[in-house]
Short mmCIF file of N, CA and C in Angstrom, two decimals:
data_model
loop_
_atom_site.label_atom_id
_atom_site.label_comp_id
_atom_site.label_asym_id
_atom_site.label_seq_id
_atom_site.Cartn_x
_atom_site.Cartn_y
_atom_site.Cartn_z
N UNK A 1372 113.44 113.93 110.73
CA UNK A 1372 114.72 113.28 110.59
C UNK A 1372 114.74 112.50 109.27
N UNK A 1373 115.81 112.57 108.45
CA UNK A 1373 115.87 111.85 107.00
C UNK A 1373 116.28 110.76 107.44
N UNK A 1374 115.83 110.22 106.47
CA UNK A 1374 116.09 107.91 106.74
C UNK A 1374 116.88 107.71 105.42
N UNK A 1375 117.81 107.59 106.17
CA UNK A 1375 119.06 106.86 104.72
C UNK A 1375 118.78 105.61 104.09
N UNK A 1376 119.11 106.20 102.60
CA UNK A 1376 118.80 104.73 101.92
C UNK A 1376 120.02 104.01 102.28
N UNK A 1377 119.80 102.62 102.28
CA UNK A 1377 120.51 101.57 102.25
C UNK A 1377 121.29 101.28 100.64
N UNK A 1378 121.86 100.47 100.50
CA UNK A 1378 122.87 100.46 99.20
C UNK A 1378 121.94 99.67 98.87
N UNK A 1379 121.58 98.03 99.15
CA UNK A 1379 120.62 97.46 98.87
C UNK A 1379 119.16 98.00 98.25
N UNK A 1380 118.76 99.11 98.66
CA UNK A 1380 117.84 99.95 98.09
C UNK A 1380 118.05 100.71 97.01
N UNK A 1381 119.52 101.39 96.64
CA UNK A 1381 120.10 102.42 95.61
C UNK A 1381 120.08 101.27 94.65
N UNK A 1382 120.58 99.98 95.05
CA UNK A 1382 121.19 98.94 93.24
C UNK A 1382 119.68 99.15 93.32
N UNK A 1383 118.57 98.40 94.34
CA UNK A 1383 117.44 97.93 93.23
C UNK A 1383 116.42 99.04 92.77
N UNK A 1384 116.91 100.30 93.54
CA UNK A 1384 116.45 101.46 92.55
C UNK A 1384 117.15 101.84 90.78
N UNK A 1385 118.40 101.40 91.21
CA UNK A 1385 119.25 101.39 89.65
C UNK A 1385 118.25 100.10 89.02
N UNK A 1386 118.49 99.04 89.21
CA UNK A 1386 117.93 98.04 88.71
C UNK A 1386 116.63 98.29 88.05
N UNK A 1387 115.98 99.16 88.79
CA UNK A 1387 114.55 99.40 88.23
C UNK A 1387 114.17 100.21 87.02
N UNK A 1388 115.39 101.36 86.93
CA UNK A 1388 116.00 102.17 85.99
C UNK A 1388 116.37 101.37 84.53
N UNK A 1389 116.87 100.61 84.79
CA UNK A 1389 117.92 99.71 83.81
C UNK A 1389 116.23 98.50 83.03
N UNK A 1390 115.67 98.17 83.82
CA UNK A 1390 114.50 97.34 83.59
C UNK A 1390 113.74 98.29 82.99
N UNK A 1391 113.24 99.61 83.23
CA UNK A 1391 112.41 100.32 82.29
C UNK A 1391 113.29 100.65 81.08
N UNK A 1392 114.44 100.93 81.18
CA UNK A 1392 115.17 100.92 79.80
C UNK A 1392 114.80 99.90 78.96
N UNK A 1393 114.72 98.48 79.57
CA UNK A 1393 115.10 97.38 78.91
C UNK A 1393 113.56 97.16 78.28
N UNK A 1394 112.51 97.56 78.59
CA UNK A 1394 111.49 97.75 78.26
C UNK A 1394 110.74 99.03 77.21
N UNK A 1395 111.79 99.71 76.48
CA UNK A 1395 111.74 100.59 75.58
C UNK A 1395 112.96 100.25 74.69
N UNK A 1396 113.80 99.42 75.21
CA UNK A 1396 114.71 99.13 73.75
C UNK A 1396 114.21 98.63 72.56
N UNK A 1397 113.29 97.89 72.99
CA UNK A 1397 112.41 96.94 71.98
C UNK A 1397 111.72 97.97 70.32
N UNK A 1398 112.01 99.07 70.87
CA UNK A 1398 111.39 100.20 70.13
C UNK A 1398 112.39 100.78 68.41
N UNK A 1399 113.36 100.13 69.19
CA UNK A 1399 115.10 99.75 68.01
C UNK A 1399 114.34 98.73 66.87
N UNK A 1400 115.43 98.29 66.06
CA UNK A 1400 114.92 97.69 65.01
C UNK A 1400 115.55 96.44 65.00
N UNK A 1401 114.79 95.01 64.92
CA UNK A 1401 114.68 93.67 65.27
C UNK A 1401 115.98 93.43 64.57
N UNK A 1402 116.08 93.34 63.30
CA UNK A 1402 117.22 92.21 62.64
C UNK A 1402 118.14 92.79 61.40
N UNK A 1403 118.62 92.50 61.14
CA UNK A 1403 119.51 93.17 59.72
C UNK A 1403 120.16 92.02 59.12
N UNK A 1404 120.32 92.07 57.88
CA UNK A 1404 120.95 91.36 56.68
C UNK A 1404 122.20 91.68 55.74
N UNK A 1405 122.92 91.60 55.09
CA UNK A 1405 123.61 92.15 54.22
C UNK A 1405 123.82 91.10 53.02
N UNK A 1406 123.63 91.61 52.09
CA UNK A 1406 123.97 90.90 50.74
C UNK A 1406 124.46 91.10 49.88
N UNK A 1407 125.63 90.82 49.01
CA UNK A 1407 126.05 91.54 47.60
C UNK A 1407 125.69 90.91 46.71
N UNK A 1408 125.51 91.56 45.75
CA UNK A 1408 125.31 91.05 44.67
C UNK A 1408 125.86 92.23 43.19
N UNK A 1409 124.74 91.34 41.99
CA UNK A 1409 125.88 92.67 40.68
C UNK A 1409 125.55 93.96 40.96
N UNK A 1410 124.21 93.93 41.57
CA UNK A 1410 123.61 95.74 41.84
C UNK A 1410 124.30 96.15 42.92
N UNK A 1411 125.32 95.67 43.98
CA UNK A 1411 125.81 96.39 44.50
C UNK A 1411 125.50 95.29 46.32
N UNK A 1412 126.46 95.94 47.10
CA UNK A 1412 125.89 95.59 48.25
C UNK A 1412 124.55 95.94 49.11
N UNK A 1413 123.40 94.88 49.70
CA UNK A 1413 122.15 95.50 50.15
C UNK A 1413 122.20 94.78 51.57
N UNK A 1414 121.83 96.05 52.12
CA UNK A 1414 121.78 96.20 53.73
C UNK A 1414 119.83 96.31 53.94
N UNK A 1415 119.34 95.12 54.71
CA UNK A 1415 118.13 95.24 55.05
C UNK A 1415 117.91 95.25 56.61
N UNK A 1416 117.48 96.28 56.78
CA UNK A 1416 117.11 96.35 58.03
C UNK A 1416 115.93 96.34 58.73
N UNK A 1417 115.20 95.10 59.25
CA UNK A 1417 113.91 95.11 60.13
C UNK A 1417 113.47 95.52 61.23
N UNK A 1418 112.55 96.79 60.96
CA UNK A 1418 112.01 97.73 62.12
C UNK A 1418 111.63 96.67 63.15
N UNK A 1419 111.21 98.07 64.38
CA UNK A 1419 110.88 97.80 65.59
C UNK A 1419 110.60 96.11 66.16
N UNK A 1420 111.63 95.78 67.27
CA UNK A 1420 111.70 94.57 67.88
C UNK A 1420 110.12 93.99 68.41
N UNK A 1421 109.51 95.48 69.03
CA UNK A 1421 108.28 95.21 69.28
C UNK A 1421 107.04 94.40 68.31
N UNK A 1422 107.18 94.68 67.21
CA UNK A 1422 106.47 94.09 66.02
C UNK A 1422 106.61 92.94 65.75
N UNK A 1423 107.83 92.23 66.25
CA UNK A 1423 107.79 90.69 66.11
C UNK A 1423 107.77 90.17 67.72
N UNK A 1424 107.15 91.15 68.85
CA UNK A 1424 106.75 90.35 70.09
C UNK A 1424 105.64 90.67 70.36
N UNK A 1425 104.99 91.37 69.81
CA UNK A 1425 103.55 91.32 70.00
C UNK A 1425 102.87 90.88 68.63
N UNK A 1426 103.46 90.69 67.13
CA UNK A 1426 102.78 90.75 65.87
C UNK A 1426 102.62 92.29 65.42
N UNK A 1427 102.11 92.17 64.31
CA UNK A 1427 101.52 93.65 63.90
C UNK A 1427 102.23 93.50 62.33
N UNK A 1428 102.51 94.85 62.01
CA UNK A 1428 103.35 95.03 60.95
C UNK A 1428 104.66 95.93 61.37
N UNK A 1429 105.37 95.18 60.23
CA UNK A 1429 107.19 95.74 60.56
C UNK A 1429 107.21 96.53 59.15
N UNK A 1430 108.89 97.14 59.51
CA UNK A 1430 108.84 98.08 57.96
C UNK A 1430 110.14 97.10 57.69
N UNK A 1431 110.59 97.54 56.95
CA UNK A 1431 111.75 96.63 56.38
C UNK A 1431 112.74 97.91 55.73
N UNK A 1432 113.79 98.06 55.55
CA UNK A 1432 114.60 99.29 54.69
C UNK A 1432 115.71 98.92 54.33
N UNK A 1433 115.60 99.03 52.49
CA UNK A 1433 116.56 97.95 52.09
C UNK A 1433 117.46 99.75 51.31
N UNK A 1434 118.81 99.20 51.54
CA UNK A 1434 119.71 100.45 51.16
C UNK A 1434 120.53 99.72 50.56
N UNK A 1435 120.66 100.51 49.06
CA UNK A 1435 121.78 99.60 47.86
C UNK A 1435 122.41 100.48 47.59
N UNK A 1436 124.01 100.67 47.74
CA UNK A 1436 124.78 101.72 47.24
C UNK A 1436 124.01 103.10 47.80
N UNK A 1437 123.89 103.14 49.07
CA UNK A 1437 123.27 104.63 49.25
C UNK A 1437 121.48 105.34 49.42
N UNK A 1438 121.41 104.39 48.19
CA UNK A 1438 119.69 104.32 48.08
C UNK A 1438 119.08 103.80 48.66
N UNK A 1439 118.33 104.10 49.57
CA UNK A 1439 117.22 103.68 50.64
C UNK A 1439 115.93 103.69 50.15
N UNK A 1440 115.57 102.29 50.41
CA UNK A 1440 114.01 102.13 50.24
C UNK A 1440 113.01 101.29 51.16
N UNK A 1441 112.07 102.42 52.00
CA UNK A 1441 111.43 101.90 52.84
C UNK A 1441 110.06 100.88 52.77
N UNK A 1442 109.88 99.83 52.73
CA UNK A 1442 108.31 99.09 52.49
C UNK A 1442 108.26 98.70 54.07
N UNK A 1443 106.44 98.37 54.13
CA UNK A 1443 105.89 97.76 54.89
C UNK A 1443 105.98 95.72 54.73
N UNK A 1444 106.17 95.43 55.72
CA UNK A 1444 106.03 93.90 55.17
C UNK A 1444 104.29 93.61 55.66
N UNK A 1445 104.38 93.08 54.93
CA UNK A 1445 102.88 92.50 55.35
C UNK A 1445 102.87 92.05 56.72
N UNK A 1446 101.64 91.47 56.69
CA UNK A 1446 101.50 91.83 58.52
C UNK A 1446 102.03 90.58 59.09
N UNK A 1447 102.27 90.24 59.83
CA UNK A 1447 103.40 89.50 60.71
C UNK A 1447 101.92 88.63 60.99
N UNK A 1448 102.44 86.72 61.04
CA UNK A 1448 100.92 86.26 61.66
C UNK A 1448 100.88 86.16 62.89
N UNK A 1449 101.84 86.62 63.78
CA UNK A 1449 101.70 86.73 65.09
C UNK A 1449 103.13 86.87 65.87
N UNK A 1450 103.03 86.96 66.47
CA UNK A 1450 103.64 87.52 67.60
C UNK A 1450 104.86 86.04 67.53
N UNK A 1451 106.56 86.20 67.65
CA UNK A 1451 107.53 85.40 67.24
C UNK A 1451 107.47 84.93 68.94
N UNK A 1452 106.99 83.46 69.02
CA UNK A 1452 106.94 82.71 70.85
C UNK A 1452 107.83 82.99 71.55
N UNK A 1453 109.35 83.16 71.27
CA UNK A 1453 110.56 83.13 72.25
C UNK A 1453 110.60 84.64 72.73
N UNK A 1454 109.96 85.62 71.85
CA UNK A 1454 110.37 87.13 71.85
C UNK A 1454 109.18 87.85 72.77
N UNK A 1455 107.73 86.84 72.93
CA UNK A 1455 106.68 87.05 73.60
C UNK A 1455 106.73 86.61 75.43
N UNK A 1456 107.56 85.57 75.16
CA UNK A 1456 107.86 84.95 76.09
C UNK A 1456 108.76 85.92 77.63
N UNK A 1457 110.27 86.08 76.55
CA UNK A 1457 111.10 86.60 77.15
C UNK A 1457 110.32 88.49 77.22
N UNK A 1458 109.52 88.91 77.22
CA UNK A 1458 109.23 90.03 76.88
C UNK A 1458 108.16 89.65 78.76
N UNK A 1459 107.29 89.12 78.62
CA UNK A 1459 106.64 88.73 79.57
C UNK A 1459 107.19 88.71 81.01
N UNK A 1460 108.75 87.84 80.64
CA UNK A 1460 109.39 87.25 81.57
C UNK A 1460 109.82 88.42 82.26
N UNK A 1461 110.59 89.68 81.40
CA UNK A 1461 111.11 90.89 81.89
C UNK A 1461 109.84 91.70 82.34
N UNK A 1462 108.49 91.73 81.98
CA UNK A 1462 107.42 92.43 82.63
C UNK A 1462 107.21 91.90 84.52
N UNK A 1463 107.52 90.61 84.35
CA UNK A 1463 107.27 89.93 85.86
C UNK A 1463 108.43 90.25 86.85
N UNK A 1464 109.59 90.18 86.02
CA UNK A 1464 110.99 90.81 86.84
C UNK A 1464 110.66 92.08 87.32
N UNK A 1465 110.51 93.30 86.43
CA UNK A 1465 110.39 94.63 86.75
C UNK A 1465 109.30 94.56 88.02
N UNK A 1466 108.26 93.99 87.56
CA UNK A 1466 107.08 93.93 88.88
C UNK A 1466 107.41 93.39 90.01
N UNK A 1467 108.39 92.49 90.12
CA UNK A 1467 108.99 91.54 90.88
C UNK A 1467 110.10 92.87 91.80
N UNK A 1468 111.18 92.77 90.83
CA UNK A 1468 112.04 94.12 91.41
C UNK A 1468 111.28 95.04 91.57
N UNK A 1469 110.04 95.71 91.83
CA UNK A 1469 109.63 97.27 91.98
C UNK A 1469 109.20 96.51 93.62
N UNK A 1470 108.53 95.53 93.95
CA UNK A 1470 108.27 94.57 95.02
C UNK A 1470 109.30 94.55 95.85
N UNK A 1471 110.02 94.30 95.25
CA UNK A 1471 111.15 93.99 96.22
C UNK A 1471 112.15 95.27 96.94
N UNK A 1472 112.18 96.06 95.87
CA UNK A 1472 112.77 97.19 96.37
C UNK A 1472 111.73 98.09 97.34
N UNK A 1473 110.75 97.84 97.27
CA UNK A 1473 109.78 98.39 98.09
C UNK A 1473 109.94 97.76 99.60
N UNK A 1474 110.07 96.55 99.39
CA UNK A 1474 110.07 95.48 100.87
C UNK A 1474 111.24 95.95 101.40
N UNK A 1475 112.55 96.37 101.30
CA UNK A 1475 113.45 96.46 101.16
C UNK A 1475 113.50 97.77 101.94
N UNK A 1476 113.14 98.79 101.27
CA UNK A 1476 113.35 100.21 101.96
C UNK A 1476 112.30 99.53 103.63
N UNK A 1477 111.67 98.77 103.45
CA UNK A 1477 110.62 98.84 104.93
C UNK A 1477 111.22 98.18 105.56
N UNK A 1478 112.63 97.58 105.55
CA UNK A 1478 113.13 96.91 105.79
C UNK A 1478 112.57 95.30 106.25
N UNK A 1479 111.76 94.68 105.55
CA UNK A 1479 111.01 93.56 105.56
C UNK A 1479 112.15 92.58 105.35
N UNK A 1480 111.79 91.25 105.95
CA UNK A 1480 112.37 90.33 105.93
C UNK A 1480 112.31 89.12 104.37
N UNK A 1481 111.56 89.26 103.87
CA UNK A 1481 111.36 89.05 102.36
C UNK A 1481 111.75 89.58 101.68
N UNK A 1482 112.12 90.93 101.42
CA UNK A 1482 113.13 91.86 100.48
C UNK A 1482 113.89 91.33 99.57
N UNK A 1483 114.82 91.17 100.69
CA UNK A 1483 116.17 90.37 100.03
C UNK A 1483 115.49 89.12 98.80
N UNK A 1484 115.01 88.03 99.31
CA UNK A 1484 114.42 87.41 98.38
C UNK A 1484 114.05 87.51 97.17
N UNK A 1485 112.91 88.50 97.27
CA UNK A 1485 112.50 88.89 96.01
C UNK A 1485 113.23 89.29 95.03
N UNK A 1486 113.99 90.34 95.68
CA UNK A 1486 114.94 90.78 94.72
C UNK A 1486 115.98 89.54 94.05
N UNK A 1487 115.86 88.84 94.70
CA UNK A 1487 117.05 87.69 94.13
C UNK A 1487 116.05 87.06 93.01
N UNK A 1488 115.26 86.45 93.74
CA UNK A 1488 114.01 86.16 92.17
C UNK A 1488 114.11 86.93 91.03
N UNK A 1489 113.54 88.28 91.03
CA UNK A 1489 113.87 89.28 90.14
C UNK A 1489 114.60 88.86 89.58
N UNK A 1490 115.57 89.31 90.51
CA UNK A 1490 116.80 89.17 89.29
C UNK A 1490 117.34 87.79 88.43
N UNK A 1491 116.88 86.88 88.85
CA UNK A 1491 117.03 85.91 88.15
C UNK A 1491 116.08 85.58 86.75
N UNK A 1492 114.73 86.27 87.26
CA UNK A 1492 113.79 86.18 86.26
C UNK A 1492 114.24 87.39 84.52
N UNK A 1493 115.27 88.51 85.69
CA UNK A 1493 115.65 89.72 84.61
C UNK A 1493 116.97 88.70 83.69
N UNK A 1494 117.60 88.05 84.15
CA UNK A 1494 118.72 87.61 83.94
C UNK A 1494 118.25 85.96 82.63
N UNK A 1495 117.08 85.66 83.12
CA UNK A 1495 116.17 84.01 82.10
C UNK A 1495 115.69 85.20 80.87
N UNK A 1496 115.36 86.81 81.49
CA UNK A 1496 114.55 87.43 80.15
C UNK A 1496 115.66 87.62 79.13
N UNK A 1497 116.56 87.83 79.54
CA UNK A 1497 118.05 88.33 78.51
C UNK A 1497 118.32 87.27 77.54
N UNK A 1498 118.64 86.32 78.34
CA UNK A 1498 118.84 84.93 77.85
C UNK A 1498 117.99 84.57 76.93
N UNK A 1499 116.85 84.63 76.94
CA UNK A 1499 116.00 84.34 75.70
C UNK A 1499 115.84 85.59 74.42
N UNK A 1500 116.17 86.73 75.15
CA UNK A 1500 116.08 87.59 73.90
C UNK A 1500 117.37 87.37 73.43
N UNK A 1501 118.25 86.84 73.88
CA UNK A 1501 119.45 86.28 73.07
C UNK A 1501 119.57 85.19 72.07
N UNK A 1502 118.32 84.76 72.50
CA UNK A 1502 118.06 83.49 72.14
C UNK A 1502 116.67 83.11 71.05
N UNK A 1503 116.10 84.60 70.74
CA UNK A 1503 115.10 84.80 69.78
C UNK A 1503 114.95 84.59 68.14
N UNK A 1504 116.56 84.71 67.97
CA UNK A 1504 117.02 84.87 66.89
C UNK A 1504 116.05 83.84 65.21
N UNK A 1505 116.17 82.18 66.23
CA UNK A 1505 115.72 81.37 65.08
C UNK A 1505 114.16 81.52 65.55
N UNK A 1506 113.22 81.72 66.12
CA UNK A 1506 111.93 82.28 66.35
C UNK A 1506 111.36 82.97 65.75
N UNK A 1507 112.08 83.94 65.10
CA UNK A 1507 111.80 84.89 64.45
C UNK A 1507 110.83 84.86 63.28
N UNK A 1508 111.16 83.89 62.30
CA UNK A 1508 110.68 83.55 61.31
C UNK A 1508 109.19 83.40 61.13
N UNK A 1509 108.84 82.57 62.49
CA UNK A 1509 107.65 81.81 62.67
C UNK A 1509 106.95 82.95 62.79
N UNK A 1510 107.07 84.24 63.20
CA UNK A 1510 105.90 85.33 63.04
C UNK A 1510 105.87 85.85 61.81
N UNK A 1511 106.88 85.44 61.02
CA UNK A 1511 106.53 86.01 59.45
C UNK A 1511 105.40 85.14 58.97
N UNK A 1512 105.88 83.53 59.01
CA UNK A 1512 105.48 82.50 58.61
C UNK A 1512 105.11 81.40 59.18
N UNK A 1513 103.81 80.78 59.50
CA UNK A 1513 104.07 80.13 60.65
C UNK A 1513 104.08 78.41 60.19
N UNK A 1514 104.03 78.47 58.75
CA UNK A 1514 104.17 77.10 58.59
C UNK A 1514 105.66 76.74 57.99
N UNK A 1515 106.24 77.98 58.61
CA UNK A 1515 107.81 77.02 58.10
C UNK A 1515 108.63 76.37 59.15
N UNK A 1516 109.67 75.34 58.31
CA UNK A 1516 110.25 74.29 59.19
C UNK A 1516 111.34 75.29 60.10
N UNK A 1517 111.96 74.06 60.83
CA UNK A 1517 113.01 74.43 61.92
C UNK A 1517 113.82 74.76 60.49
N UNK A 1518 114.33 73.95 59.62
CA UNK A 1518 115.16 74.03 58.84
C UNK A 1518 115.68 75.38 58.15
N UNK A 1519 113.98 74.97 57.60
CA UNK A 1519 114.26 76.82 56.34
C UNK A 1519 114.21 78.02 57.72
N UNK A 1520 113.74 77.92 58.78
CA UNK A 1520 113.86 78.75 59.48
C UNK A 1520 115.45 79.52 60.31
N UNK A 1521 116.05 78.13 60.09
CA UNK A 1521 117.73 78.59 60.60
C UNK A 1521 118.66 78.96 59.08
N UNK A 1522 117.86 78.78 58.04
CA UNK A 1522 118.71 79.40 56.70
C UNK A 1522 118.54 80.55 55.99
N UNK A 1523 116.89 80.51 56.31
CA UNK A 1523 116.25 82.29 56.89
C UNK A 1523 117.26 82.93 57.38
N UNK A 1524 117.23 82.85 59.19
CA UNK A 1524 118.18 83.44 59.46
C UNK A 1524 119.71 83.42 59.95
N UNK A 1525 119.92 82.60 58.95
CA UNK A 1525 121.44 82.24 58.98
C UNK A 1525 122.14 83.70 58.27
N UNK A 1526 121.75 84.46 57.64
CA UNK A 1526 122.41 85.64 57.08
C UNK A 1526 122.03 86.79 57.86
N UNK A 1527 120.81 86.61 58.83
CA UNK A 1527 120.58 87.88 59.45
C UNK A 1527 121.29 88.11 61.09
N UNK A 1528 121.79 89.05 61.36
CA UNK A 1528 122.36 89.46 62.73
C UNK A 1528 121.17 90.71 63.81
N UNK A 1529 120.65 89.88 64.87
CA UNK A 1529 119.96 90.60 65.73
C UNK A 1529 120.19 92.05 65.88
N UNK A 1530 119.43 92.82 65.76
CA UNK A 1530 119.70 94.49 66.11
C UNK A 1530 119.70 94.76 67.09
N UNK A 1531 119.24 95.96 67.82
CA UNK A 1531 120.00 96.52 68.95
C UNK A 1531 118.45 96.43 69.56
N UNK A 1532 117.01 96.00 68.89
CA UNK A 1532 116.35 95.98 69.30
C UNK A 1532 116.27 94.89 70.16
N UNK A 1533 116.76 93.78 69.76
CA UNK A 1533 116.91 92.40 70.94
C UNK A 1533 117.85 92.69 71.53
N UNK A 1534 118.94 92.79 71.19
CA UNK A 1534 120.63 92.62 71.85
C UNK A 1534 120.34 93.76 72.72
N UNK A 1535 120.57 94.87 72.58
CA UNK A 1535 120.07 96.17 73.65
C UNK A 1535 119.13 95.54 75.22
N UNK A 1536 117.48 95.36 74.77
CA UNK A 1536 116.81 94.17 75.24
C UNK A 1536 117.87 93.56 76.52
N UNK A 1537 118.14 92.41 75.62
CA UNK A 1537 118.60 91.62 76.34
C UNK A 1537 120.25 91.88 77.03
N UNK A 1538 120.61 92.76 76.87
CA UNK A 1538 122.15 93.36 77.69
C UNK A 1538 121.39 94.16 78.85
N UNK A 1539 120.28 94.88 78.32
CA UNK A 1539 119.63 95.83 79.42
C UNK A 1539 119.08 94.99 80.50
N UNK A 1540 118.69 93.92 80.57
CA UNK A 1540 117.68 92.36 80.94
C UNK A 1540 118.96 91.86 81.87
N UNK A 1541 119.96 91.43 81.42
CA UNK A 1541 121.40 90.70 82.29
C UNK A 1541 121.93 91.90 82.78
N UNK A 1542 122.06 93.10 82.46
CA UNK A 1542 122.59 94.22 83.80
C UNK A 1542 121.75 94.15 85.01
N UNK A 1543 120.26 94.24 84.68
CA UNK A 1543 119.51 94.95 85.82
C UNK A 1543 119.52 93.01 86.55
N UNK A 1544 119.40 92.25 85.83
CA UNK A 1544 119.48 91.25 86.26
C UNK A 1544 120.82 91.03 88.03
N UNK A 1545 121.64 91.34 87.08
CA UNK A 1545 123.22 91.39 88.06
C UNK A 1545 123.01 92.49 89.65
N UNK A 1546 122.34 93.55 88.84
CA UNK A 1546 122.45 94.52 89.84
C UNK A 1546 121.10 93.93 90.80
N UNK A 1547 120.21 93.47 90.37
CA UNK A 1547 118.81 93.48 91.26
C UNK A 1547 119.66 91.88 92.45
N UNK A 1548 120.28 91.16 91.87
CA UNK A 1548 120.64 89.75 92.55
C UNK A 1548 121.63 90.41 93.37
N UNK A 1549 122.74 91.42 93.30
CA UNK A 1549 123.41 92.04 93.66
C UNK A 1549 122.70 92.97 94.83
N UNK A 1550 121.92 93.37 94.78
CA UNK A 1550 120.71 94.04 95.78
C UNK A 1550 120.43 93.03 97.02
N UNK A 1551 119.91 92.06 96.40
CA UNK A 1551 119.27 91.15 96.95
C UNK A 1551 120.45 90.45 98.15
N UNK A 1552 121.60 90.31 97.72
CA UNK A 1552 122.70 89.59 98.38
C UNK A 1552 123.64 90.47 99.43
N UNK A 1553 123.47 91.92 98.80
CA UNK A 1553 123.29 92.99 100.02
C UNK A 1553 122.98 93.42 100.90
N UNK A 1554 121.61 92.84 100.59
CA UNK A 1554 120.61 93.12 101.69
C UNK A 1554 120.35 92.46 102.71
N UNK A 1555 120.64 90.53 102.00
CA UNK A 1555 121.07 89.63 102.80
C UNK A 1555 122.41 89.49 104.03
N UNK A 1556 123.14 90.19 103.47
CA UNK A 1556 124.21 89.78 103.95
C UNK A 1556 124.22 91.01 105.48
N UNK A 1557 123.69 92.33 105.00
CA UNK A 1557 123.65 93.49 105.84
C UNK A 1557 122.67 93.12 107.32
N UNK A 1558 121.59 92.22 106.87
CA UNK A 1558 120.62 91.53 107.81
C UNK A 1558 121.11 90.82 109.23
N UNK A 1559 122.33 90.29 108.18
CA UNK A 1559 123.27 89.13 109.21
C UNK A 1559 123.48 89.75 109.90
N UNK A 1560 124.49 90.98 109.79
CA UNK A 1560 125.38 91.88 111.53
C UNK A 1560 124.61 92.34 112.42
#
């Protein structure tokens, strides 16, 4: 005899979907710039998000009038805190939601819970990769101020490697709390 999933089970199977996404966006490219000047307008764009949440080296690709030119930046001195943080935070959610959706199909009385955790923890990870932006710096450089660090990136706009991230982070977020309040509520009748 087949055992029907519950709806509560389908979101935090979506949810879980949406959380491994949100865990390969990072693979996009961190930040971008634009500048004009007499040579023309220059568009810089900083590779992979991952490179400023774990450290390493980033590429950088500066395009003037058409012409693209790719360098390595030197190596990053570590890993940017807010981007390590919120990166962590979404590793404990996903583990959290894979938990919960598990409790859930067994129909356990903790289920519901977890999943609400989850999702709150998916929903704090978004929020900070939203929120990575002036952090950033400090893995280029780690002895610069708050100051030069918000004039740094006062010209640059987050890429799709955070923003992606963190939109993917507040969906699965919605849907896993959305699970969770499903599941709750289905318990009651």
């Amino acid at each position: 005899m087949k055992k029907k999933l519950s709806l509560a089970t389908i979101l935090a199977m979506v949810a879980l979907v949406i959380g491994v996404a949100a865990l390969l966006l990072p693979l996009a490219s961190a930040y971008s710039s634009t500048a004009t000047s007499v040579l023309g307008t220059a568009t810089t764009v900083v590779g992979s998000a991952y490179a400023f949440i774990f450290g390493g080296a980033a590429q950088t690709t500066i395009t003037i009038n058409g012409s693209a030119t790719t360098t390595a930046l030197p190596t990053l001195k570590g890993p940017a805190p807010l981007a390590i943080a919120a990166w962590v935070i979404l590793v404990v959610a996903l583990l959290a939601a894979l938990v919960g959706a598990y409790m859930a199909m067994l129909k356990g009385k903790k289920g519901a819970l977890v999943l609400v955790v989850a999702g709150v923890l998916f929903v704090a990870s978004g929020i900070l990769f939203f929120s990575v932006k002036n952090s950033l710096p400090l893995a280029i450089t780690p002895d610069i101020s708050a100051e030069d660090a918000a004039e740094l990136m006062e010209k640059c706009n987050l890429d799709f490697g955070f923003v992606g991230t963190a939109i993917a982070a507040l969906l699965a977020g919605v849907v896993t709390i959305g699970a969770g309040l499903i599941k709750t509520l289905s318990k009651k009748k």
